[in-house]
Short mmCIF file of C-alpha atoms in Angstrom, two decimals:
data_model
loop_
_atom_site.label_atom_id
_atom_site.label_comp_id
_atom_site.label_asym_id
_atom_site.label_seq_id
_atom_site.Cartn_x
_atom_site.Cartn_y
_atom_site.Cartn_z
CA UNK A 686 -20.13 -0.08 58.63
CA UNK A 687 -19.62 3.26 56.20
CA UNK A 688 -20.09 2.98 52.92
CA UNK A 689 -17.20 3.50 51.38
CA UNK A 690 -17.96 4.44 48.17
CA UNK A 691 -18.21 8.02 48.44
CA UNK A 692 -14.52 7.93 49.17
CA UNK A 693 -13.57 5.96 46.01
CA UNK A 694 -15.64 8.19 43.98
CA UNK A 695 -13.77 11.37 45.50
CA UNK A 696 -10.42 9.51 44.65
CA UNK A 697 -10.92 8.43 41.35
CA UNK A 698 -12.34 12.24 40.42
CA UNK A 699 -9.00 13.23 41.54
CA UNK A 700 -6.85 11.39 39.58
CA UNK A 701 -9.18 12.29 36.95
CA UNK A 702 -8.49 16.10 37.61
CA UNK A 703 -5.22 15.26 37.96
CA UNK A 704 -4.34 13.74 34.60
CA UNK A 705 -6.16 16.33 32.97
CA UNK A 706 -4.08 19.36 34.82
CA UNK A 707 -0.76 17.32 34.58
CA UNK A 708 -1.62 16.79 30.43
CA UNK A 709 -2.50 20.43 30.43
CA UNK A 710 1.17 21.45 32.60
CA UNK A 711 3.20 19.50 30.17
CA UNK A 712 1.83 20.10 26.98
CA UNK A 713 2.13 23.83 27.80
CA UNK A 714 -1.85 24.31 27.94
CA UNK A 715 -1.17 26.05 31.38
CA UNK A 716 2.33 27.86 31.10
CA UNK A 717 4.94 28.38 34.13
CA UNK A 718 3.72 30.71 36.23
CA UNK A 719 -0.46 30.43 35.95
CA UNK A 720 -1.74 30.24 39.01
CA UNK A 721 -4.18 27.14 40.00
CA UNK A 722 -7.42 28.93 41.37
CA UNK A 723 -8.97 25.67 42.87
CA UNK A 724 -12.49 26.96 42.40
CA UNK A 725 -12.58 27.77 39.09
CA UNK A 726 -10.99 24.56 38.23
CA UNK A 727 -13.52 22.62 39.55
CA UNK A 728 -16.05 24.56 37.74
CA UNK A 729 -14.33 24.23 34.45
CA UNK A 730 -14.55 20.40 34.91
CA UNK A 731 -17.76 19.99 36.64
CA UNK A 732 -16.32 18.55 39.79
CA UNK A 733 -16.10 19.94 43.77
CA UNK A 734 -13.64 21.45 44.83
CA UNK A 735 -12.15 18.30 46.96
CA UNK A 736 -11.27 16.20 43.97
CA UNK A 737 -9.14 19.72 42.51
CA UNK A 738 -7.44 20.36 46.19
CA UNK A 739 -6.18 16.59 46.03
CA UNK A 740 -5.08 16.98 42.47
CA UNK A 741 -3.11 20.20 43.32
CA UNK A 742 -2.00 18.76 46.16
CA UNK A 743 -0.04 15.92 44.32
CA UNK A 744 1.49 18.27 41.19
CA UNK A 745 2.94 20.16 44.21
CA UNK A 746 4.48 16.19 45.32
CA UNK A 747 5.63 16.20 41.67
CA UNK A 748 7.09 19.16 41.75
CA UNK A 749 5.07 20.76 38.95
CA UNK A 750 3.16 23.13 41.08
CA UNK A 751 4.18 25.69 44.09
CA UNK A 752 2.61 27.92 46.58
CA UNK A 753 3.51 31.43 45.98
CA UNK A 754 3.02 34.19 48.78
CA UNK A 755 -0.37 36.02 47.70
CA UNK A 756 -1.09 33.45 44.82
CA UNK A 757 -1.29 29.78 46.08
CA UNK A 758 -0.70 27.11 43.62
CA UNK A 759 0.66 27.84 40.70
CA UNK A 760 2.81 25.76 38.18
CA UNK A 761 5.73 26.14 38.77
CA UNK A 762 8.82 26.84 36.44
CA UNK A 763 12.43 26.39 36.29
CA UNK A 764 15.06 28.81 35.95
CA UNK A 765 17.61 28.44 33.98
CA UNK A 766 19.79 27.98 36.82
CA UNK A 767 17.26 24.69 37.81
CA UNK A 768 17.34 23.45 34.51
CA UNK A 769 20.76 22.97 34.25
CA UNK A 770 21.03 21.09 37.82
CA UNK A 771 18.08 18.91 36.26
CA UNK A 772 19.92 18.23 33.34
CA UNK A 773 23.32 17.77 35.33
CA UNK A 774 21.35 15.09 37.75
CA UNK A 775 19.23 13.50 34.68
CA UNK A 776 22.99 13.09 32.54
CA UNK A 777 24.33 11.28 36.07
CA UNK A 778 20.85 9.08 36.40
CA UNK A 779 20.30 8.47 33.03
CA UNK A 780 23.75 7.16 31.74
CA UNK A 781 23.25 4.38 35.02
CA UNK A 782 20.22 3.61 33.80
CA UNK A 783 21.24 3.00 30.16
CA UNK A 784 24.32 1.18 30.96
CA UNK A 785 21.90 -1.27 33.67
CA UNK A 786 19.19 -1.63 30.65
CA UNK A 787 21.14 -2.75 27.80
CA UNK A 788 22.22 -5.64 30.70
CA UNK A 789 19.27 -6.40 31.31
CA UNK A 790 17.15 -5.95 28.16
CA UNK A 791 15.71 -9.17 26.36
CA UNK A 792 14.60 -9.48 22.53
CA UNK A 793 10.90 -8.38 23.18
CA UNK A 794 12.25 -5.21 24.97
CA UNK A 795 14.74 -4.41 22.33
CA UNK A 796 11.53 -4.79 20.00
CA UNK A 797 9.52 -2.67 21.85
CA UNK A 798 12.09 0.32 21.62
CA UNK A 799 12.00 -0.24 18.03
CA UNK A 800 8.55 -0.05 17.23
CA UNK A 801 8.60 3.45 19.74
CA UNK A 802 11.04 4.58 17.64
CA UNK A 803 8.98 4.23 14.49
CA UNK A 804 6.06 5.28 15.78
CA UNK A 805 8.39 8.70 17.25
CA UNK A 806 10.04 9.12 13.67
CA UNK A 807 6.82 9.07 12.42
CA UNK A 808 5.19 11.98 14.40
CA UNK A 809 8.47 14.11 14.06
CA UNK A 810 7.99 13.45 10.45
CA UNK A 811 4.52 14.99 11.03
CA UNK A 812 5.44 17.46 13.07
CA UNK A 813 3.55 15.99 16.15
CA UNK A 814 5.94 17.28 18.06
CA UNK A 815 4.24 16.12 21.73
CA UNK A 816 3.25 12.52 20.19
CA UNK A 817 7.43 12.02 19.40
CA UNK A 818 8.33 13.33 22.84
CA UNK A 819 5.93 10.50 24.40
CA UNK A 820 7.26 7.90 22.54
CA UNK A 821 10.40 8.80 22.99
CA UNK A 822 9.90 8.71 26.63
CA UNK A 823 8.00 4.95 26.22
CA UNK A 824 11.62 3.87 24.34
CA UNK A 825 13.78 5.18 27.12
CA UNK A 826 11.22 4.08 30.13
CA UNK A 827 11.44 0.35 28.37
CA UNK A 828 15.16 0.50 28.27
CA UNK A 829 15.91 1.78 32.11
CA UNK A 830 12.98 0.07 33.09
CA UNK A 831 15.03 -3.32 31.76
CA UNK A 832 17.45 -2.18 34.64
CA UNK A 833 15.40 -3.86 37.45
CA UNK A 834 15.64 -0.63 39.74
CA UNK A 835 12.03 0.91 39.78
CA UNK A 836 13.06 3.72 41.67
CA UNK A 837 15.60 5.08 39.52
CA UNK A 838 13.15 4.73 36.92
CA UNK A 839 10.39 7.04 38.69
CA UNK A 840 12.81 9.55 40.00
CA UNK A 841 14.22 10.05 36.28
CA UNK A 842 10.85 9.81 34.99
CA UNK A 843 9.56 12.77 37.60
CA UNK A 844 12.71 14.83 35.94
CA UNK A 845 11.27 14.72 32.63
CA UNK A 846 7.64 15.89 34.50
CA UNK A 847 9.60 18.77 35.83
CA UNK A 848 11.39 20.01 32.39
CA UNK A 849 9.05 19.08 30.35
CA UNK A 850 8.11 22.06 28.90
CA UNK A 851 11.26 22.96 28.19
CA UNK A 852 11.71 19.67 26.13
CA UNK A 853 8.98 20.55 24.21
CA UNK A 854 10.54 24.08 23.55
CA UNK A 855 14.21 22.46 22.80
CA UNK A 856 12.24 19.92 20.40
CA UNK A 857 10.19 22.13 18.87
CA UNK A 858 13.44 24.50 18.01
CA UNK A 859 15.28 21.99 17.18
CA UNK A 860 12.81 20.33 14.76
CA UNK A 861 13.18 23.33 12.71
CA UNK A 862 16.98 22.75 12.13
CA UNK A 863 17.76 20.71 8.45
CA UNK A 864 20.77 19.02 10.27
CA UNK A 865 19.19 18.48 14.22
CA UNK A 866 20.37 15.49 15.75
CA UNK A 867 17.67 15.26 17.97
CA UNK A 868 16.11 12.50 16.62
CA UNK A 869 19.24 10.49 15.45
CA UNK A 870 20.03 9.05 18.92
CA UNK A 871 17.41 6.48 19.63
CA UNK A 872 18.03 4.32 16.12
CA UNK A 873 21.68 4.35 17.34
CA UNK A 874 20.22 3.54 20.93
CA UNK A 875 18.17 0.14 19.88
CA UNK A 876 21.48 -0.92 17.62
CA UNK A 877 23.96 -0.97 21.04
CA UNK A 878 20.64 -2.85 22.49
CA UNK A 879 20.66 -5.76 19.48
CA UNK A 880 24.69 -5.99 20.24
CA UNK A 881 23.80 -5.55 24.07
CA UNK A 882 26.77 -2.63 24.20
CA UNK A 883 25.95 -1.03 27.67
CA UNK A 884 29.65 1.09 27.00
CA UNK A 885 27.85 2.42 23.25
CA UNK A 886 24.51 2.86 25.68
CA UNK A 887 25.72 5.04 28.48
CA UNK A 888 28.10 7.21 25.43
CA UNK A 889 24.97 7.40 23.17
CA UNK A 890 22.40 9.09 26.51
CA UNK A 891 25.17 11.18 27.61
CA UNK A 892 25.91 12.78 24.16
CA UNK A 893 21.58 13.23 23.82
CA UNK A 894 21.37 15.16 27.18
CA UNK A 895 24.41 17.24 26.57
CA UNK A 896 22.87 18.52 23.33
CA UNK A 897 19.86 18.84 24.92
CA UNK A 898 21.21 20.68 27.62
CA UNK A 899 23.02 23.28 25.26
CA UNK A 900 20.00 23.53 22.93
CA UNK A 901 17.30 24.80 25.41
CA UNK A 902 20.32 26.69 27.07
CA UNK A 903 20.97 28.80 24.08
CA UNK A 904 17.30 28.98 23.74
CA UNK A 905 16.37 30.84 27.45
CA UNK A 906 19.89 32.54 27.10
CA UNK A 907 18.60 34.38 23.95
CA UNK A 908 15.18 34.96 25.48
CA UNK A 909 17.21 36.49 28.91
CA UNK A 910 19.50 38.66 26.46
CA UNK A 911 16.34 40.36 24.77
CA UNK A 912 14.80 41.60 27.93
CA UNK A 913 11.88 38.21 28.45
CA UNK A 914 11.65 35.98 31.48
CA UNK A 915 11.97 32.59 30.37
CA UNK A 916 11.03 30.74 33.61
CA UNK A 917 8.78 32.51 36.04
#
C-alpha cells in the first residue's frame, strides 16, 4: 500500500500557498493585473512548484486569477463594467440573504454581530482599514449564514473575493469623508436583528450596496476621466 503522506504534505503546502497569495490578492499586496510566475513563487516561499500550480489553479476557480495570452496567470481585475454587474448580483443576493437571516437569527447570533461591529468600529476608528472590512464581513457572514442556505452564503461570499480590492479602495476613500455613512449601517443592521425586522434588514443592505456601488463608481470614473486604467 502507498504511503500516502507525501500527498497530504503536497496538499496542505497548497492551501498554505494559497492563503498566503489569496491574503496578498485582497489586501492589494499583488495588484490587478501582476502576473503569477509559478516559479518564482515557489522560490519566494520555499516550496516546489506543485504546491504553487495547485494554489493558482484554485484563485483561477475563485475567480481571482486568469490566464492571459503570452502571460499565464495573473490576478485578475474587474472593469468597471464587471463591477457594476457584481454589485447589481451582490444587491439581488444580499437583500435575500438579509431578509432569510434576521428569520432565522437567535440571541447568540445577534450577539455575535454586535461584538463584530465593535471590534469593526474600532479599527475604522484606527484607521485599520483591512481589519474593519473583515469584521464587517464576519457580521454579515453571521447574519446570512443564520439563513440556513450555505450556498447562497459562499456564492455571495466569493463576490466579495472578487471586488475586494475595490472595497478596500471605496473604504479607504470613503474613510476620509467627515460625514461617510459607510460605517453607520451595521449598528442599524444588529437593531432590525434585536426587533427581528427582516423588512428594516433587506432596506438597510440594499441602501449599503447602493452607496457602495456609487462610491467606488465615482472613484474608477474619475481615474478613467484623467487618462489611468483602473482595472486591468
Amino acid at each position: 500500500m502507498n504511503d500516502p503522506t507525501p500527498r497530504v504534505q503536497a496538499s496542505l503546502l497548497a492551501d498554505q500557498v494559497y492563503t498566503a497569495l489569496h491574503q496578498s490578492i485582497t489586501n492589494g499586496a499583488l495588484p490587478a493585473g501582476t502576473r503569477l510566475r509559478v516559479r518564482d513563487l515557489a522560490a519566494d516561499m520555499g516550496t516546489s512548484v506543485m504546491p504553487v500550480r495547485e494554489a493558482i489553479r484554485r484563485l483561477e476557480e475563485n475567480g481571482l486569477a486568469v490566464r492571459e495570452p503570452h502571460k499565464g496567470a495573473v490576478v485578475k481585475g474587474l472593469t468597471l463594467r464587471e463591477l457594476v454587474h457584481v454589485y447589481d448580483v451582490r444587491l439581488l443576493l444580499e437583500t435575500e440573504a438579509a431578509r432569510r437571516g434576521i428569520e432565522g437569527l437567535d440571541a447568540e447570533g445577534v450577539n455575535k454581530m454586535a461584538k463584530e461591529c465593535e471590534a469593526m468600529r474600532t479599527a475604522a476608528a484606527e484607521g485599520r482599514i483591512l481589519d474593519a472590512l473583515d469584521h464587517d464581513e464576519a457580521l454579515l457572514t453571521t447574519l446570512y449564514t443564520a439563513g440556513g442556505n450555505p450556498v447562497l452564503t459562499d456564492t455571495i461570499r466569493n463576490l466579495w473575493h472578487q471586488c475586494r480590492a475595490y472595497k478596500v479602495l471605496g473604504a479607504t476613500a470613503a474613510d476620509r469623508e467627515p460625514d461617510s455613512s459607510l460605517w453607520s449601517y451595521q449598528p442599524q443592521l444588529i437593531e432590525a436583528a434585536r426587533w427581528s425586522n427582516p423588512k428594516t434588514a433587506a432596506h438597510l443592505t440594499r441602501r449599503s450596496l447602493n452607496s457602495a456601488r456609487s462610491r467606488i463608481q465615482t472613484l474608477l470614473d474619475q481615474e478613467a476621466a484623467a487618462g489611468a486604467d483602473p482595472a486591468p
